GROMACS .gro file of C-alpha atoms in nm:
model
  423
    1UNK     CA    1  11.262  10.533   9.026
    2UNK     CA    2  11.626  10.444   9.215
    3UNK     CA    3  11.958  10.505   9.233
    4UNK     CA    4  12.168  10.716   9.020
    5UNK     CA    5  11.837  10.808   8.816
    6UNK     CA    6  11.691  10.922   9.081
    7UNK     CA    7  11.985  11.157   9.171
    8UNK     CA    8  11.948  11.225   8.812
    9UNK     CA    9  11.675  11.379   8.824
   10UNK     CA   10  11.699  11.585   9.172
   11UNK     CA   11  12.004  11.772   8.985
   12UNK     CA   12  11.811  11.886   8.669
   13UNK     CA   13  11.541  12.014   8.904
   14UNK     CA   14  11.801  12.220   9.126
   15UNK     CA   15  11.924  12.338   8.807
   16UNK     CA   16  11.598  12.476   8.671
   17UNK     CA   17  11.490  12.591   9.028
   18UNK     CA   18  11.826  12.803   9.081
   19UNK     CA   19  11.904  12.925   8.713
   20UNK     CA   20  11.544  12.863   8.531
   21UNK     CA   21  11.385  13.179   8.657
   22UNK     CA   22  11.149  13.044   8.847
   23UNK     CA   23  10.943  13.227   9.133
   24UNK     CA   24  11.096  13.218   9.459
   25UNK     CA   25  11.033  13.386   9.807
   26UNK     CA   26  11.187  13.593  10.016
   27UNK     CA   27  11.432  13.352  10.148
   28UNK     CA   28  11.532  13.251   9.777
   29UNK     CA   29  11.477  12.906   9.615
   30UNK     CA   30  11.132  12.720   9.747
   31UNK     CA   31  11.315  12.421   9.912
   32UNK     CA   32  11.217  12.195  10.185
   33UNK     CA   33  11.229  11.810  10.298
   34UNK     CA   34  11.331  11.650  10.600
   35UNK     CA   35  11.552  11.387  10.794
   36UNK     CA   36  11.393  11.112  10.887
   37UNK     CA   37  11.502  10.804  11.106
   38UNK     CA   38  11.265  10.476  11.179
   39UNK     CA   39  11.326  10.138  11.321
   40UNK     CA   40  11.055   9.845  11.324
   41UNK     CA   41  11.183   9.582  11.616
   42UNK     CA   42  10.971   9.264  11.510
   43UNK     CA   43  10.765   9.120  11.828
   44UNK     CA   44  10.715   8.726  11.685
   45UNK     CA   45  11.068   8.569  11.582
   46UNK     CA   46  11.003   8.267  11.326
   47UNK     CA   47  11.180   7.991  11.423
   48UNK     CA   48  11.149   7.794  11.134
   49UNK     CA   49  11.156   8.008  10.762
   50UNK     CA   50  11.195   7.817  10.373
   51UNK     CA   51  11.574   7.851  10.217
   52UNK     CA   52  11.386   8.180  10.022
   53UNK     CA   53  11.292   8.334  10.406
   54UNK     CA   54  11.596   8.247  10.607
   55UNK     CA   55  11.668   8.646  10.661
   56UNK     CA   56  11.327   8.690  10.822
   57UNK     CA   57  11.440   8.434  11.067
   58UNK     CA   58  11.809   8.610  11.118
   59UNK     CA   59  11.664   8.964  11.116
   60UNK     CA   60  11.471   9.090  11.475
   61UNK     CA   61  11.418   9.430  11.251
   62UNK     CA   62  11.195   9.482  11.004
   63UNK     CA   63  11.307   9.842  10.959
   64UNK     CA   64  11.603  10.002  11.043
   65UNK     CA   65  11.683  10.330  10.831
   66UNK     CA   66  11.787  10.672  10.787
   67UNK     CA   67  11.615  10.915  10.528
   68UNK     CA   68  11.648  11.239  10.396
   69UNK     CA   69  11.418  11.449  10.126
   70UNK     CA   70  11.468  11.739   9.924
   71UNK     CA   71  11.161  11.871   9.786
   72UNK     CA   72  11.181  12.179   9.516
   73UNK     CA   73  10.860  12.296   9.440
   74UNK     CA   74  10.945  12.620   9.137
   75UNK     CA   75  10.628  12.791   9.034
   76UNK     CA   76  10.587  13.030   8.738
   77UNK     CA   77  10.257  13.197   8.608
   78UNK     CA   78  10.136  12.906   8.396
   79UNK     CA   79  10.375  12.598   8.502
   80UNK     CA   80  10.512  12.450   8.806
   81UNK     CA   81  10.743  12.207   8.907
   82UNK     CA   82  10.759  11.952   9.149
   83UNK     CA   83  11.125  11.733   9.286
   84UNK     CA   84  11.071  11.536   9.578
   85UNK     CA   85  11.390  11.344   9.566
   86UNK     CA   86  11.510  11.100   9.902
   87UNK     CA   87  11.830  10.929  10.009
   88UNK     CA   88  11.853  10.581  10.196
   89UNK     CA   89  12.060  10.437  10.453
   90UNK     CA   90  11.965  10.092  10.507
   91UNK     CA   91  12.175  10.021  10.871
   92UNK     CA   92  12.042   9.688  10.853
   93UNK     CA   93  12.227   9.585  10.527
   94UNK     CA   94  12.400   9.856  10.555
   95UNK     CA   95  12.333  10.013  10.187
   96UNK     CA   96  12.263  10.392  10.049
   97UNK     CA   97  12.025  10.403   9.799
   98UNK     CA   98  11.834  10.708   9.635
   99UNK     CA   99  11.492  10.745   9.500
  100UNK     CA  100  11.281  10.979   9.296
  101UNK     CA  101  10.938  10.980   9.464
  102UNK     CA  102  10.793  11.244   9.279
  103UNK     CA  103  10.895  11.479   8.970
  104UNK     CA  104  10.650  11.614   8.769
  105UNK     CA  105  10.581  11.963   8.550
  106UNK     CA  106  10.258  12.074   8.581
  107UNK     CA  107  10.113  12.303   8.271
  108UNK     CA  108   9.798  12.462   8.338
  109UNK     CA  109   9.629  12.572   8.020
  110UNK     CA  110   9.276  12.754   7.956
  111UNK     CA  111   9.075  12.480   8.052
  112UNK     CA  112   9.291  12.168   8.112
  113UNK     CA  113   9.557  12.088   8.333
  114UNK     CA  114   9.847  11.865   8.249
  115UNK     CA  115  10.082  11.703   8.470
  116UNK     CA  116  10.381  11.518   8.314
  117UNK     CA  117  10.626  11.279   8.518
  118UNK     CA  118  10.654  11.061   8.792
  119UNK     CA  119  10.351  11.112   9.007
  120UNK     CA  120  10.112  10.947   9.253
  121UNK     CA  121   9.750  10.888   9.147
  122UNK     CA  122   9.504  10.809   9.407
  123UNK     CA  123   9.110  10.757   9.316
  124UNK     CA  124   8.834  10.654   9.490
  125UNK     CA  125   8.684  10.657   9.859
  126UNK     CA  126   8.831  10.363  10.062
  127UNK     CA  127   9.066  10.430  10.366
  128UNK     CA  128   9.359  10.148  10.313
  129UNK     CA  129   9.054   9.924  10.093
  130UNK     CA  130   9.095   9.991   9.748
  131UNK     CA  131   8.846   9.961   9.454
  132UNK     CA  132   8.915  10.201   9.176
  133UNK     CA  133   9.256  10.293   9.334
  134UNK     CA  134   9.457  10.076   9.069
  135UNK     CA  135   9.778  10.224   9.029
  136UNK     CA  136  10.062  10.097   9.253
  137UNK     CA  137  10.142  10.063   9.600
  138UNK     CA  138  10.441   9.937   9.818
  139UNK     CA  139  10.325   9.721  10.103
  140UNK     CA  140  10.625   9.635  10.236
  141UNK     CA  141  10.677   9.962  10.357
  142UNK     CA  142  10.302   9.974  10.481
  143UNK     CA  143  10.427   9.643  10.709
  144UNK     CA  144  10.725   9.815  10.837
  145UNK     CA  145  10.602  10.059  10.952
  146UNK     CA  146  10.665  10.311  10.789
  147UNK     CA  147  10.437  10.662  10.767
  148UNK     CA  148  10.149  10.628  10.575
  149UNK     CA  149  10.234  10.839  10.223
  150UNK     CA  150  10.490  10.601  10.111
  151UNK     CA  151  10.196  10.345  10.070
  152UNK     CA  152  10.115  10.476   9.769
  153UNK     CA  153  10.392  10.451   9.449
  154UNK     CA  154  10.485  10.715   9.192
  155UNK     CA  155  10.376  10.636   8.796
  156UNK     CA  156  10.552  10.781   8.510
  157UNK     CA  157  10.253  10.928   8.383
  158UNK     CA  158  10.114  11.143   8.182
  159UNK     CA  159   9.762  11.302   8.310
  160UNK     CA  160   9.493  11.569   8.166
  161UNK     CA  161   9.239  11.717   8.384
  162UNK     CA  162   8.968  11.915   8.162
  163UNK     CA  163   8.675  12.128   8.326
  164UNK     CA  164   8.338  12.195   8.149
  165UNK     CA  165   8.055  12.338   8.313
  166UNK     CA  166   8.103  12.209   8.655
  167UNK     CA  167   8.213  11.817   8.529
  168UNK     CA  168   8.527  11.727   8.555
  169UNK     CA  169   8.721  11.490   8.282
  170UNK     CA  170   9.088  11.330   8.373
  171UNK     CA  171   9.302  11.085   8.124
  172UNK     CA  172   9.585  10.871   8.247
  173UNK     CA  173   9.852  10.714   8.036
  174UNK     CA  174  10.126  10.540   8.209
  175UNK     CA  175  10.391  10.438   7.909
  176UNK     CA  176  10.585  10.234   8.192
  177UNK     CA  177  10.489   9.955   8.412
  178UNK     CA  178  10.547  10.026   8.811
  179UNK     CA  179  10.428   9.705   8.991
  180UNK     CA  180  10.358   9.711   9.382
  181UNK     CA  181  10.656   9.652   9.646
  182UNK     CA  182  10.573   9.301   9.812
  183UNK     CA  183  10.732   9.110  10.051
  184UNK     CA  184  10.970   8.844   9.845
  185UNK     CA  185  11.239   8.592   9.867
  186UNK     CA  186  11.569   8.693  10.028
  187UNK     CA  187  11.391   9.020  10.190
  188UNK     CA  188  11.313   9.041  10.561
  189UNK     CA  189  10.978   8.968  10.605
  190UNK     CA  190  10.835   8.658  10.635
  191UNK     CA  191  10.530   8.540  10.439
  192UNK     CA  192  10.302   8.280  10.288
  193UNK     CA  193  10.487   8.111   9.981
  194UNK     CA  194  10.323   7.840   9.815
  195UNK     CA  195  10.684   7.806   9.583
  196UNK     CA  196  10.899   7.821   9.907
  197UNK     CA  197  11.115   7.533   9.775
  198UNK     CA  198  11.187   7.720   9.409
  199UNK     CA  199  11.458   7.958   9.481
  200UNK     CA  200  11.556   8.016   9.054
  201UNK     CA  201  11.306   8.304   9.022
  202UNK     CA  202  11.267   8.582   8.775
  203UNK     CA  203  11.020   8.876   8.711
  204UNK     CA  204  10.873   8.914   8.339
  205UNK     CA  205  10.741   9.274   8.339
  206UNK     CA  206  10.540   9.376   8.042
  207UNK     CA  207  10.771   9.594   7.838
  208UNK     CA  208  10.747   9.973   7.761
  209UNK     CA  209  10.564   9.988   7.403
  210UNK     CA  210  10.232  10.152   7.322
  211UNK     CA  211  10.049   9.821   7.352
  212UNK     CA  212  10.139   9.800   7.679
  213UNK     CA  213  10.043  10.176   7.824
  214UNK     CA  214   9.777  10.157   8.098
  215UNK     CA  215   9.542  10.384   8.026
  216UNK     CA  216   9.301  10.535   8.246
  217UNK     CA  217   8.987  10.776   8.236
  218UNK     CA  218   8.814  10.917   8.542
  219UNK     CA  219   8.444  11.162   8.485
  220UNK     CA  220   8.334  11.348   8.794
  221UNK     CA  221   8.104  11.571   8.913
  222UNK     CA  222   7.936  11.729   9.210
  223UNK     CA  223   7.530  11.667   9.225
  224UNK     CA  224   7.338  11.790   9.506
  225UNK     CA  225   7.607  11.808   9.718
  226UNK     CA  226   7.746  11.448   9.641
  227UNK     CA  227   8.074  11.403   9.470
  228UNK     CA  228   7.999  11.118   9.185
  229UNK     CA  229   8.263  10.986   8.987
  230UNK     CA  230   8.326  10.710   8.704
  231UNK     CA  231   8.645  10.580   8.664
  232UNK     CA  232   8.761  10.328   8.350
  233UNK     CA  233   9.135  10.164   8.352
  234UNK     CA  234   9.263   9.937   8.115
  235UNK     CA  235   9.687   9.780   8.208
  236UNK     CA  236   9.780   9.532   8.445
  237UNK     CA  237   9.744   9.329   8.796
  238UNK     CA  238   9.964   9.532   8.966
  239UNK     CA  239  10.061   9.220   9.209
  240UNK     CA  240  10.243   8.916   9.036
  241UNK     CA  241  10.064   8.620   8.953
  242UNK     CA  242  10.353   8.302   8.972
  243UNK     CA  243  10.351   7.995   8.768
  244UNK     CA  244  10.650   7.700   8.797
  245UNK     CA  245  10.871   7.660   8.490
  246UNK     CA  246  11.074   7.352   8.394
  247UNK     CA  247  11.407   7.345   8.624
  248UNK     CA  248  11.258   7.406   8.798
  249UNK     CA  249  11.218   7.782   8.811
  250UNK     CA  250  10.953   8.057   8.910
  251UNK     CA  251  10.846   8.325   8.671
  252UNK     CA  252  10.590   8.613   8.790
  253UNK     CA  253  10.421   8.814   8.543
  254UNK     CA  254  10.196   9.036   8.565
  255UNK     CA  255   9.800   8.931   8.369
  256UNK     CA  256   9.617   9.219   8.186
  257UNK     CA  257   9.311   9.358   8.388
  258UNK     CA  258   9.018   9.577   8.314
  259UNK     CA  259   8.869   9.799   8.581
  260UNK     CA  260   8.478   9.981   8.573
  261UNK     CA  261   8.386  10.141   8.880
  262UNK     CA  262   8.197  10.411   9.056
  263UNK     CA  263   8.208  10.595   9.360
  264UNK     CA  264   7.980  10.832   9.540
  265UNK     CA  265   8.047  11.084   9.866
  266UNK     CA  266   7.821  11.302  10.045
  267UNK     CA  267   7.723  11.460  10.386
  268UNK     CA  268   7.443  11.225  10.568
  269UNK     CA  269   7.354  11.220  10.931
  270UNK     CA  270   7.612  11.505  11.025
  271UNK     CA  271   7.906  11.262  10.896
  272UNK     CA  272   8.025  11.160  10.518
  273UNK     CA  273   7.924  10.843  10.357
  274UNK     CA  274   8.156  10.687  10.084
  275UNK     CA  275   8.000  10.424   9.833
  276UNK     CA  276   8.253  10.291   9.576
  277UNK     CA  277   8.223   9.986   9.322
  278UNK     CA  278   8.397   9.836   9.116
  279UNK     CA  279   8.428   9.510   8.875
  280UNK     CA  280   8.793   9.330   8.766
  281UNK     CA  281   8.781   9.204   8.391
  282UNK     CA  282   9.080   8.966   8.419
  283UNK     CA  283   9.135   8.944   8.029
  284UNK     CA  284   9.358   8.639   8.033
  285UNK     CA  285   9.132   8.423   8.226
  286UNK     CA  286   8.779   8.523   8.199
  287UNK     CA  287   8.724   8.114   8.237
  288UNK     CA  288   8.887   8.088   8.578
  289UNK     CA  289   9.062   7.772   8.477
  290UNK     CA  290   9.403   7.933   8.481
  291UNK     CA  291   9.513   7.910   8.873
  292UNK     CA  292   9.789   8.114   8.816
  293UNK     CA  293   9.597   8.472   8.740
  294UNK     CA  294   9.348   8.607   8.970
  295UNK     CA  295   8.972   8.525   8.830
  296UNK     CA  296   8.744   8.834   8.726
  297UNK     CA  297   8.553   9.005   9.048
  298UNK     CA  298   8.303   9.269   9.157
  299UNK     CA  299   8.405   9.477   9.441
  300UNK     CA  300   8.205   9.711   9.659
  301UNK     CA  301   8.250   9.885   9.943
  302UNK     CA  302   8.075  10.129  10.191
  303UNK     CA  303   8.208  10.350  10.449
  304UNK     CA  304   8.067  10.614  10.726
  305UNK     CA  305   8.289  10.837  10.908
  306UNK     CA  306   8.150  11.136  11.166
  307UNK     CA  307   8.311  11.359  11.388
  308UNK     CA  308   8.169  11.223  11.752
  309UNK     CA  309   8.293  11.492  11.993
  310UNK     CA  310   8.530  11.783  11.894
  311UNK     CA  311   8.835  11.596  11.779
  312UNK     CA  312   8.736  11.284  11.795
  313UNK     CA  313   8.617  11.109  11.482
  314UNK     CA  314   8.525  10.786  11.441
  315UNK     CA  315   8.475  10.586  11.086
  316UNK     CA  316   8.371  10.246  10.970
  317UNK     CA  317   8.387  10.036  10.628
  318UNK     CA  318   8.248   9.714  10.498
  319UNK     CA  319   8.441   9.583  10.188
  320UNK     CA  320   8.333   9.309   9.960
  321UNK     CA  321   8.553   9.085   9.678
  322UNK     CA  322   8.283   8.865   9.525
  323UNK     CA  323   8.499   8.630   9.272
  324UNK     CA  324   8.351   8.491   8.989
  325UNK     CA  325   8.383   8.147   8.891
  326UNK     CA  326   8.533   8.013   9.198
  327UNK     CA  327   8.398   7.682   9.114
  328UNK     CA  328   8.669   7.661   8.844
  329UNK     CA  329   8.879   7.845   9.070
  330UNK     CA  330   8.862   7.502   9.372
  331UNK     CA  331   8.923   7.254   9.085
  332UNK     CA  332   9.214   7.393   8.927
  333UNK     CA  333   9.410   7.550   9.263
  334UNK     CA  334   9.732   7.430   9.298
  335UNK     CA  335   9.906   7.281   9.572
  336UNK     CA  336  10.013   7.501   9.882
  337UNK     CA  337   9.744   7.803   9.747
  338UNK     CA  338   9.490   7.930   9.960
  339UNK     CA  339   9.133   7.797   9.972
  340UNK     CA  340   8.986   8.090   9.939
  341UNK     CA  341   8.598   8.127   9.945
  342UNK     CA  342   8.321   8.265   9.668
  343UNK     CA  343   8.306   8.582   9.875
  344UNK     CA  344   8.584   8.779  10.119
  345UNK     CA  345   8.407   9.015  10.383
  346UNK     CA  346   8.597   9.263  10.534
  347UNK     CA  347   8.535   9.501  10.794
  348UNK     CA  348   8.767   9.813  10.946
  349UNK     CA  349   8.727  10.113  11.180
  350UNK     CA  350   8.944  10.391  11.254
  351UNK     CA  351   8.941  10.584  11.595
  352UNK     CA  352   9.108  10.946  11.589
  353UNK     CA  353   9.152  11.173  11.877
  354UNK     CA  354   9.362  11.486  11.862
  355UNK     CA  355   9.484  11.609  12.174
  356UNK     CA  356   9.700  11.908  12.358
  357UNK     CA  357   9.567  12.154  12.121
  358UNK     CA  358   9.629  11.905  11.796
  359UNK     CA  359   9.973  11.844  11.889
  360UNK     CA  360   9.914  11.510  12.012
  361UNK     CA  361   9.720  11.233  11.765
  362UNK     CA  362   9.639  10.927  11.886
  363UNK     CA  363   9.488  10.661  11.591
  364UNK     CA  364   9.390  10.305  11.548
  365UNK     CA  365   9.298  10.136  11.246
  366UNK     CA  366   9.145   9.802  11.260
  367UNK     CA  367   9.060   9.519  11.021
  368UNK     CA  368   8.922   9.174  11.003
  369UNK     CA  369   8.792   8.944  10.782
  370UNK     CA  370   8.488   8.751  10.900
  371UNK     CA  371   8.488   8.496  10.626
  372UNK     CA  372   8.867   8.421  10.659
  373UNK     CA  373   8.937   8.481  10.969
  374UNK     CA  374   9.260   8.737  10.928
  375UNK     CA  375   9.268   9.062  11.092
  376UNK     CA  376   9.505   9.358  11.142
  377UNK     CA  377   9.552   9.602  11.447
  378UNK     CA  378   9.748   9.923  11.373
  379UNK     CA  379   9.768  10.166  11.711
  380UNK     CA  380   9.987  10.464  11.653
  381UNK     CA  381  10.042  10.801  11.885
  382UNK     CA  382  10.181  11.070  11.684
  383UNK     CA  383  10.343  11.402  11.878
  384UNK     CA  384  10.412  11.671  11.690
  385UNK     CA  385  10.686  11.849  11.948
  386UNK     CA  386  10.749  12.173  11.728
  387UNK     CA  387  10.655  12.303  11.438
  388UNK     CA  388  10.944  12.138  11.279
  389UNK     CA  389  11.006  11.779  11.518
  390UNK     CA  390  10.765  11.529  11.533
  391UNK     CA  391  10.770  11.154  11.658
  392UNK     CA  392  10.561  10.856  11.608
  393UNK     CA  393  10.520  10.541  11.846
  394UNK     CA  394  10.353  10.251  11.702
  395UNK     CA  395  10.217   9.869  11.651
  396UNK     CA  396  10.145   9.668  11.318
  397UNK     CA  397   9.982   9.367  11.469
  398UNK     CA  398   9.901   9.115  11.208
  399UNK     CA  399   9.700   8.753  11.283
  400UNK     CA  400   9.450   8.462  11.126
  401UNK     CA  401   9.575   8.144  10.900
  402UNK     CA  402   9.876   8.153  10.778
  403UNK     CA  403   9.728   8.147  10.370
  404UNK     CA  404   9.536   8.441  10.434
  405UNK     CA  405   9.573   8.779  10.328
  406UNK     CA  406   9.670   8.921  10.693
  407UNK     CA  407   9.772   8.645  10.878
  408UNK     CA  408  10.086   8.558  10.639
  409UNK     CA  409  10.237   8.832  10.799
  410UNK     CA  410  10.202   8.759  11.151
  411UNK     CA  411  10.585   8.693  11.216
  412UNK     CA  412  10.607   9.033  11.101
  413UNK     CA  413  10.441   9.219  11.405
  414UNK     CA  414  10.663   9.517  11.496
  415UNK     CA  415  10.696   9.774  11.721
  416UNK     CA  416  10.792  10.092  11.549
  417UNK     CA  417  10.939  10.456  11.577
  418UNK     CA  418  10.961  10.685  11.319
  419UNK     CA  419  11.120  11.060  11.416
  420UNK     CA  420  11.104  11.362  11.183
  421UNK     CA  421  11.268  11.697  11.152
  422UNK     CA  422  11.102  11.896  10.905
  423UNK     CA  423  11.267  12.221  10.715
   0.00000   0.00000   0.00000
């Protein structure tokens, strides 16, 4: 949620935070946030970009912002509420915007908790390789650099969490469609469009109605020691699919999907191994004729991390997308889309090593495709230089074919620096 909505939104939760009776500490109303300042400088300059792209070839920044957050976080015996509400300065465009990240009320009866509002959801066991993880996410801010919580999207949502002896039952229902946040025509980053030459576009988003709620149910439970879930989600593709209109114009929609999964965590070997599945019913085209909407899929993944030496972990995945019917898939694709093959391997690790007594973090996340040759290199120190300051220093490297996943966003390497000041 933007704009004046957003702002909206912050208000009403000042209001019932300073005259709603709600529980505050010594120092009065429970506020914080911070001020926040990044810049991504890009390190590859396109020199050639479609009509649709010609910013990303004007643009050496990928990221150049101010931000500040108010978070108001009310508690009472039996409720809570949550306001994390930010303001924007784009000093690239420049353009103040504001945004309601999260705003939920939180009702905690005998057995079941409730949690009404905009939220983020997060299941499953992959680290930046999602399975049952469905609900939305915003990659362009995951290319610019930006810290790695505003990844994930808010839903509107409404969610129950029931306990029974030791199992654990939780129903989504998300009345409002939030799609992901991907690089597109007229933005600043440069990327693989098969439609380059169509710049008429509009987006046909399912509309709000109870035929159009996702709706999603996750069962969990710990068993010797491993945490087993199921998960069950019935909506949307969260990424457009795009098909070419008479006009010629370019309409993106969004296909109805079907997700079954499981995951399964545990202590093995002194470390934690992560096993998730998953398979993608893609209602509208369980043929795979239709080149326009993703075919149906299974998914699984596995993934080991340990602790190697105090402060210093180490983890590893391997992801598979297995697609089905990617015979029909080669004889229907249309010109300018990817070949993409039956099966897309994928492998990361992640290197962490705290230092100077935790205050200093240096990471690095890396992951390539062996099967389609795209990979993605993502070094980052992190210095933490009070309690309230801290300051990050990093690279989003991005390379392979230009149709793949990855390497589409290659003329979007950057350099970034994000710097923080807590309260």
């Amino acid at each position: 949620m933007r704009g004046r909505a957003a702002l909206a939104w912050l208000a009403a939760a000042a209001t019932l935070a300073l005259g709603g009776g709600a529980e505050a500490d010594e120092d009065g109303v429970p506020l914080h946030g911070f001020v926040q300042s990044g810049t991504a400088y890009r390190l590859i300059q396109p020199d050639r970009c479609p009509r649709t792209q010609r910013l990303a070839c004007r643009e050496p920044f990928v990221l150049g912002e101010g931000r500040a957050r108010v978070e108001l976080t009310p508690r009472g015996e039996w409720w809570g509420l949550t306001a994390k509400g930010e303001m924007i300065l784009d000093a690239l465009v420049p353009e103040v915007d504001g945004e309601l990240r999260e705003g939920y009320l939180d009702l905690r009866l005998r057995s079941v908790d409730l949690r009404i509002g905009r939220q983020v959801i997060t299941w499953g066991v992959g680290d930046l390789v999602f399975v049952n993880d469905v609900f939305p996410k915003d990659w362009v801010a995951f290319i610019a650099g930006l810290p790695l919580e505003y990844l994930k999207k808010g839903s509107d949502a409404v969610s129950a969490t029931g306990h029974w002896a030791g199992t654990s039952l939780q129903l989504v229902l998300i009345p409002r469609f939030e799609a992901d946040t991907l690089p597109e025509a007229g933005g600043r980053l440069a990327f693989h469009d098969p439609a380059a030459a169509v710049e008429r576009r509009y987006t046909d988003d399912p509309e709000a109605s109870l035929g159009h709620t996702e709706a999603g149910a996750r069962l969990s439970r710990n068993v010797l020691g491993w945490d087993l879930s199921l998960y069950a989600y019935r909506g949307f593709f969260h990424a457009p699919a795009g098909e070419v209109e008479p006009g010629p114009r370019l309409r993106f929609f969004f296909p109805p999907l079907s997700v079954y999964g499981a995951s399964a965590q545990g202590a093995v070997l002194g470390g934690v191994l992560s096993i998730e599945a998953g398979y993608y019913d893609s209602r509208d085209d369980r043929s795979g004729r239709d080149p326009a909407v993703e075919n149906s899929s299974v998914r699984l993944l596995a993934g080991y991390q340990r602790e190697i030496v105090p402060d210093l972990t180490l983890s590893g995945q391997y992801y598979v997308h297995v697609m089905e019917d990617h015979g029909e898939y080669v004889r229907n694709r249309g010109p300018g889309m990817p070949h993409r093959g039956a099966a897309r391997h994928v492998l990361t690790a992640r290197l962490t090593q705290l230092l100077f007594h935790q205050t200093l973090r240096l990471g690095l996340f890396a992951l390539a495709s062996p099967s389609d040759g795209d990979w993605y290199l993502g070094p980052e120190a992190r210095y933490q230089i009070t309690d309230a300051l801290s300051a990050a220093l990093g690279l989003n490297v991005f390379g392979g074919p230009r149709r793949s996943d990855y390497g589409q966003f290659e003329a979007n390497s950057n350099l970034y620096t994000v710097v923080r000041y807590a309260f």
